[in-house]
Amino acid sequence: MKKKTSLKDIAQEAGVSTALVSYVLTNKEEKARVGQEMAKKIRKIAQKLNYQPNHIARSLKSGRSDTIGLIVADISNPFFGNIARTIEDEAKRNNYTVIFGSSDENLEKSGDLITVLLNRQVDGLILIPTEGSEQQIKQLRKQPVPFVLIDRYFPQIPVSQIGINNFQASYNAISHLIKTGHQRIGMIAYKTTLHHINERKRGYTEALADNGLGSMMKLSRYSNIRKETRQAIDQLLQGRKPADAVFFATNSLAIEGLKYINELGIKVPDELAVVSFDESEAFDLFYSPITFIRQPILEMGNAAVRVLLEHIRNGEKKPENICIDTELVIRKSSR
């Protein structure tokens, strides 16, 4: 059996100490004042000898694994996939590896993933919590592992969180529709207790109320999104005064709704204006480009990693609450 390459093997070939090799291969050469040429030489030798670091031994020695656990709500949704990619890239720039998990909006699976990641000795967690997971977050606060919530949060639990002003984003979107002449504006949202979705609902209803207009809100369950989104559209378009605009609370609702609107032969925006919270590549394929609220995914992901690493390195002190601005991207569907 071929002997595994050690730091000593690399040090002997490079003509330096094993300590110096260790500094380079753990990306601490600047701290140890190792020259760039020597660091390059050591990495080249390590690659040639097919050196594989013993992460378990390093973790036991340092008390850190240089890994971050990430749980998203649904990795198949491009919004969550993009957040995951941003977090992975930013973590890598800081010499951390990310271990992913997707709760699939399932409370039990969310709890199992948290346990698995804690058992894997991750240094910290970034979570997009699922509905009803308040108790899981409260239990997690009792653990020594720091964590940050992103996109979703629970106002009554004081933890670090990265998000947006969902209320204001929705309020601005509805105000735009009113300014462009729409009076009967429907909204299709999830039936949920999640705070961020309910803030979007509140922004919708208050924007209408401030302009003397009534709510035409319809709800759909995530577990039955296709059927109930179609039913909601049917309800909005029936009667003597059908909706002249519809606001979708998420991109997944918008995609389901647009499929049905297209099947019905309804012309957007001539017969029905459309605005979506979140964007999707599918919007560009629709004959009438969709107006949407762009969430600052890059800024959110980077901020989540930054705050978490501060907690890992310095210990969590006061929770950070970071709110990043959104942008209403106005396109043909709402003009």
C-alpha positions as MATLAB code, in Angstrom:
seq = 'MKKKTSLKDIAQEAGVSTALVSYVLTNKEEKARVGQEMAKKIRKIAQKLNYQPNHIARSLKSGRSDTIGLIVADISNPFFGNIARTIEDEAKRNNYTVIFGSSDENLEKSGDLITVLLNRQVDGLILIPTEGSEQQIKQLRKQPVPFVLIDRYFPQIPVSQIGINNFQASYNAISHLIKTGHQRIGMIAYKTTLHHINERKRGYTEALADNGLGSMMKLSRYSNIRKETRQAIDQLLQGRKPADAVFFATNSLAIEGLKYINELGIKVPDELAVVSFDESEAFDLFYSPITFIRQPILEMGNAAVRVLLEHIRNGEKKPENICIDTELVIRKSSR';
ca = [
       0.000    0.000    0.000;
       1.389    3.404   -1.003;
       2.454    5.594    1.918;
       0.382    8.745    2.408;
       2.276   11.977    1.782;
       3.029   13.896    4.988;
       4.039   17.471    5.735;
       7.517   16.129    6.474;
       7.795   14.696    2.932;
       6.938   18.086    1.435;
       9.297   19.894    3.807;
      12.213   17.607    2.905;
      11.742   18.134   -0.842;
      11.329   21.904   -0.412;
      14.234   22.160    1.995;
      12.259   23.916    4.703;
      10.721   23.105    8.093;
       7.423   21.230    8.516;
       6.070   24.252   10.437;
       6.635   26.483    7.433;
       4.883   23.968    5.150;
       1.960   23.875    7.580;
       1.630   27.660    7.510;
       1.505   27.685    3.703;
      -0.981   24.826    3.336;
      -3.328   26.423    5.873;
      -3.139   29.762    4.026;
      -1.242   31.507    6.836;
       1.949   32.275    4.921;
       1.503   36.041    5.306;
       1.224   35.692    9.059;
       4.428   33.597    9.089;
       6.093   35.972    6.611;
       6.743   33.282    4.019;
       7.814   34.672    0.634;
       5.420   34.305   -2.308;
       7.915   32.279   -4.355;
       8.511   29.820   -1.518;
       4.767   29.482   -0.858;
       4.224   28.799   -4.555;
       7.005   26.193   -4.532;
       5.550   24.406   -1.492;
       2.044   24.249   -3.000;
       3.488   22.904   -6.261;
       5.344   20.138   -4.406;
       2.216   19.298   -2.376;
       0.241   18.961   -5.585;
       2.939   16.824   -7.225;
       3.073   14.477   -4.219;
      -0.769   14.375   -4.098;
      -0.874   15.621   -0.507;
      -4.272   15.185    1.184;
      -4.694   17.097    4.464;
      -6.064   15.274    7.489;
      -8.994   17.554    8.288;
     -10.073   15.511   11.299;
      -6.658   15.718   12.932;
      -6.428   19.439   12.163;
      -9.886   19.997   13.632;
      -9.003   18.135   16.843;
      -5.795   20.143   17.204;
      -7.264   23.581   16.501;
     -10.782   23.063   17.853;
     -12.101   24.241   14.476;
     -13.161   22.425   11.321;
     -13.080   25.405    8.931;
     -16.538   24.367    7.748;
     -19.892   26.177    7.730;
     -23.238   24.426    7.653;
     -25.928   25.894    5.384;
     -29.595   24.897    5.376;
     -31.829   26.370    2.677;
     -35.582   25.972    2.308;
     -35.673   24.470   -1.193;
     -32.474   24.096   -3.228;
     -34.503   23.565   -6.428;
     -35.755   27.166   -6.197;
     -33.280   29.427   -8.084;
     -33.535   32.086   -5.369;
     -32.226   29.708   -2.705;
     -29.736   28.157   -5.125;
     -28.260   31.587   -5.849;
     -28.019   32.401   -2.140;
     -26.230   29.082   -1.570;
     -23.757   29.790   -4.382;
     -23.030   33.278   -3.047;
     -22.431   31.952    0.467;
     -20.185   29.184   -0.855;
     -18.073   31.652   -2.861;
     -17.701   34.091    0.027;
     -16.875   31.293    2.477;
     -14.194   29.961    0.115;
     -12.605   33.425   -0.049;
     -12.283   33.150    3.715;
     -10.852   29.592    3.564;
     -14.047   27.906    4.726;
     -15.898   24.975    3.171;
     -19.713   24.909    3.109;
     -21.768   21.778    3.788;
     -25.242   22.105    2.270;
     -28.638   20.783    3.227;
     -32.169   21.474    1.946;
     -35.092   21.252    4.375;
     -37.649   21.131    1.525;
     -39.896   23.267    3.761;
     -40.184   20.263    6.096;
     -39.891   20.905    9.832;
     -38.702   17.407   10.736;
     -36.070   17.383    8.000;
     -34.878   20.799    9.153;
     -34.318   19.470   12.669;
     -32.483   16.398   11.366;
     -30.176   18.553    9.234;
     -29.289   20.803   12.172;
     -28.368   17.725   14.217;
     -26.282   16.235   11.395;
     -24.368   19.474   10.844;
     -23.686   19.937   14.561;
     -22.406   16.351   14.711;
     -20.118   17.148   11.777;
     -18.470   19.739   14.038;
     -19.207   22.743   11.802;
     -17.859   26.011   13.163;
     -21.119   27.845   12.478;
     -24.486   27.671   10.722;
     -26.368   29.829    8.229;
     -30.062   28.987    8.130;
     -33.095   29.811    6.039;
     -35.601   28.508    8.598;
     -38.744   26.646    7.663;
     -42.233   27.410    8.948;
     -42.789   26.461   12.573;
     -39.090   26.086   13.390;
     -39.083   28.641   16.224;
     -38.415   25.939   18.830;
     -35.482   24.609   16.796;
     -33.950   28.104   16.711;
     -34.472   28.555   20.455;
     -32.761   25.209   21.114;
     -29.925   26.149   18.791;
     -29.291   29.283   20.856;
     -28.339   26.984   23.741;
     -25.580   25.382   21.651;
     -22.030   26.800   21.593;
     -22.086   26.918   17.771;
     -22.876   30.424   16.405;
     -25.479   30.843   13.674;
     -27.097   33.450   11.450;
     -30.574   33.504    9.887;
     -30.890   34.755    6.326;
     -33.990   35.757    4.279;
     -36.416   34.574    6.977;
     -36.463   35.300   10.673;
     -38.587   35.309   13.799;
     -38.928   38.835   15.299;
     -39.460   37.523   18.822;
     -36.156   35.562   18.870;
     -33.059   37.779   19.311;
     -30.504   36.251   16.914;
     -28.345   37.627   14.105;
     -30.326   37.929   10.887;
     -29.801   39.159    7.348;
     -32.837   40.197    5.330;
     -34.809   42.891    3.554;
     -37.735   45.168    4.318;
     -40.470   42.946    2.872;
     -43.206   45.374    3.876;
     -41.663   48.344    2.069;
     -40.789   46.306   -1.030;
     -44.409   45.162   -1.416;
     -45.745   48.631   -0.631;
     -43.573   50.107   -3.398;
     -44.657   47.476   -5.926;
     -48.369   48.102   -5.288;
     -47.822   51.876   -5.365;
     -46.238   51.444   -8.798;
     -49.291   49.523  -10.059;
     -51.632   52.202   -8.697;
     -49.597   54.984  -10.353;
     -49.859   53.169  -13.689;
     -53.661   53.246  -13.431;
     -54.583   49.919  -11.860;
     -57.445   49.913   -9.366;
     -58.322   46.235   -8.814;
     -55.062   44.660   -7.732;
     -55.056   41.068   -6.570;
     -52.318   39.339   -4.602;
     -51.527   35.624   -4.484;
     -49.473   34.637   -1.447;
     -48.722   31.555    0.599;
     -50.957   30.579    3.479;
     -48.242   30.610    6.144;
     -47.151   31.948    9.511;
     -43.719   32.942    8.162;
     -43.025   36.552    9.096;
     -41.442   37.667    5.808;
     -44.451   36.536    3.727;
     -46.875   38.164    6.137;
     -44.881   41.401    5.871;
     -45.335   41.254    2.084;
     -49.069   40.830    2.621;
     -49.093   43.792    5.005;
     -47.284   45.991    2.479;
     -49.885   45.074   -0.131;
     -52.927   45.775    2.051;
     -51.580   49.052    3.476;
     -50.629   50.417    0.051;
     -54.176   49.724   -1.143;
     -55.757   51.196    1.996;
     -53.648   54.354    1.723;
     -55.081   54.857   -1.757;
     -58.695   54.038   -0.860;
     -58.636   50.630   -2.560;
     -59.798   47.250   -1.269;
     -57.829   44.035   -0.917;
     -58.273   41.134   -3.348;
     -55.871   38.721   -1.655;
     -55.922   34.999   -2.367;
     -53.895   32.311   -0.602;
     -52.224   29.136   -1.817;
     -50.503   26.370    0.113;
     -46.922   25.443   -0.794;
     -47.877   21.762   -0.718;
     -50.626   22.291   -3.322;
     -49.214   25.247   -5.227;
     -50.318   24.344   -8.764;
     -53.988   23.635   -8.054;
     -54.560   26.432   -5.548;
     -52.723   29.092   -7.567;
     -54.983   28.310  -10.524;
     -58.041   28.504   -8.287;
     -56.846   31.867   -6.972;
     -56.464   33.257  -10.498;
     -59.936   32.003  -11.436;
     -61.368   33.802   -8.403;
     -59.529   37.041   -9.210;
     -60.748   37.084  -12.802;
     -64.399   36.218  -12.234;
     -67.317   38.589  -11.667;
     -68.229   41.991  -13.134;
     -65.104   43.664  -11.770;
     -62.176   41.278  -12.287;
     -58.650   42.122  -11.223;
     -56.677   44.300  -13.627;
     -53.350   43.452  -11.984;
     -51.903   40.626   -9.887;
     -48.987   40.666   -7.473;
     -47.323   37.309   -6.750;
     -45.641   36.999   -3.337;
     -42.854   34.702   -4.608;
     -41.292   33.683   -7.916;
     -42.587   30.106   -7.583;
     -46.156   31.408   -7.302;
     -45.522   33.721  -10.256;
     -44.274   30.903  -12.493;
     -47.306   28.735  -11.715;
     -49.601   31.717  -12.226;
     -48.051   32.774  -15.536;
     -48.408   29.264  -16.939;
     -52.138   29.378  -16.230;
     -52.572   32.975  -17.404;
     -50.981   31.949  -20.687;
     -53.266   28.903  -20.977;
     -56.294   31.172  -20.479;
     -55.111   33.396  -23.340;
     -55.044   36.503  -21.146;
     -52.818   39.216  -22.592;
     -50.171   40.712  -20.291;
     -50.166   43.677  -19.681;
     -53.118   44.700  -21.900;
     -55.697   42.710  -19.909;
     -53.753   41.956  -16.740;
     -50.614   43.546  -15.292;
     -48.200   41.277  -13.409;
     -45.571   41.933  -10.731;
     -43.581   39.282   -8.852;
     -41.579   39.291   -5.647;
     -38.193   37.767   -6.620;
     -36.933   37.174  -10.113;
     -36.605   34.062  -12.250;
     -34.873   33.226  -15.524;
     -38.259   31.964  -16.690;
     -39.520   35.568  -16.662;
     -37.235   36.404  -19.581;
     -38.845   33.647  -21.663;
     -42.348   35.049  -21.197;
     -43.485   37.175  -24.151;
     -44.027   40.134  -21.823;
     -40.955   40.558  -19.558;
     -42.102   40.485  -15.937;
     -41.726   43.359  -13.482;
     -40.179   42.018  -10.284;
     -38.706   42.944   -6.922;
     -35.018   42.126   -7.028;
     -33.601   40.904   -3.752;
     -29.925   41.737   -3.064;
     -28.746   38.110   -3.045;
     -25.027   38.886   -3.335;
     -25.100   41.430   -0.516;
     -27.223   39.162    1.692;
     -24.984   36.124    1.207;
     -21.785   38.072    1.782;
     -23.208   39.752    4.889;
     -24.315   36.392    6.327;
     -20.810   34.942    5.957;
     -19.173   38.094    7.358;
     -21.394   38.195   10.454;
     -21.041   34.455   11.067;
     -17.233   34.567   10.815;
     -17.174   37.494   13.246;
     -19.161   35.370   15.707;
     -16.865   32.370   15.139;
     -13.682   34.383   15.663;
     -14.773   36.746   18.398;
     -17.679   34.999   20.058;
     -21.275   36.146   19.562;
     -21.995   39.259   21.565;
     -24.928   41.384   20.473;
     -27.049   39.932   17.616;
     -26.776   41.839   14.344;
     -29.913   42.760   12.390;
     -28.971   43.747    8.843;
     -31.649   44.995    6.431;
     -30.588   45.489    2.790;
     -32.548   47.485    0.205;
     -34.436   45.831   -2.648;
     -35.014   47.173   -6.169;
     -38.248   47.250   -8.173;
     -37.268   46.332  -11.732;
     -40.013   47.759  -13.945;
     -40.570   45.942  -17.226;
     -43.309   45.527  -19.783;
     -45.705   43.390  -17.701;
     -46.772   46.302  -15.489;
     -46.682   49.229  -17.894;
];
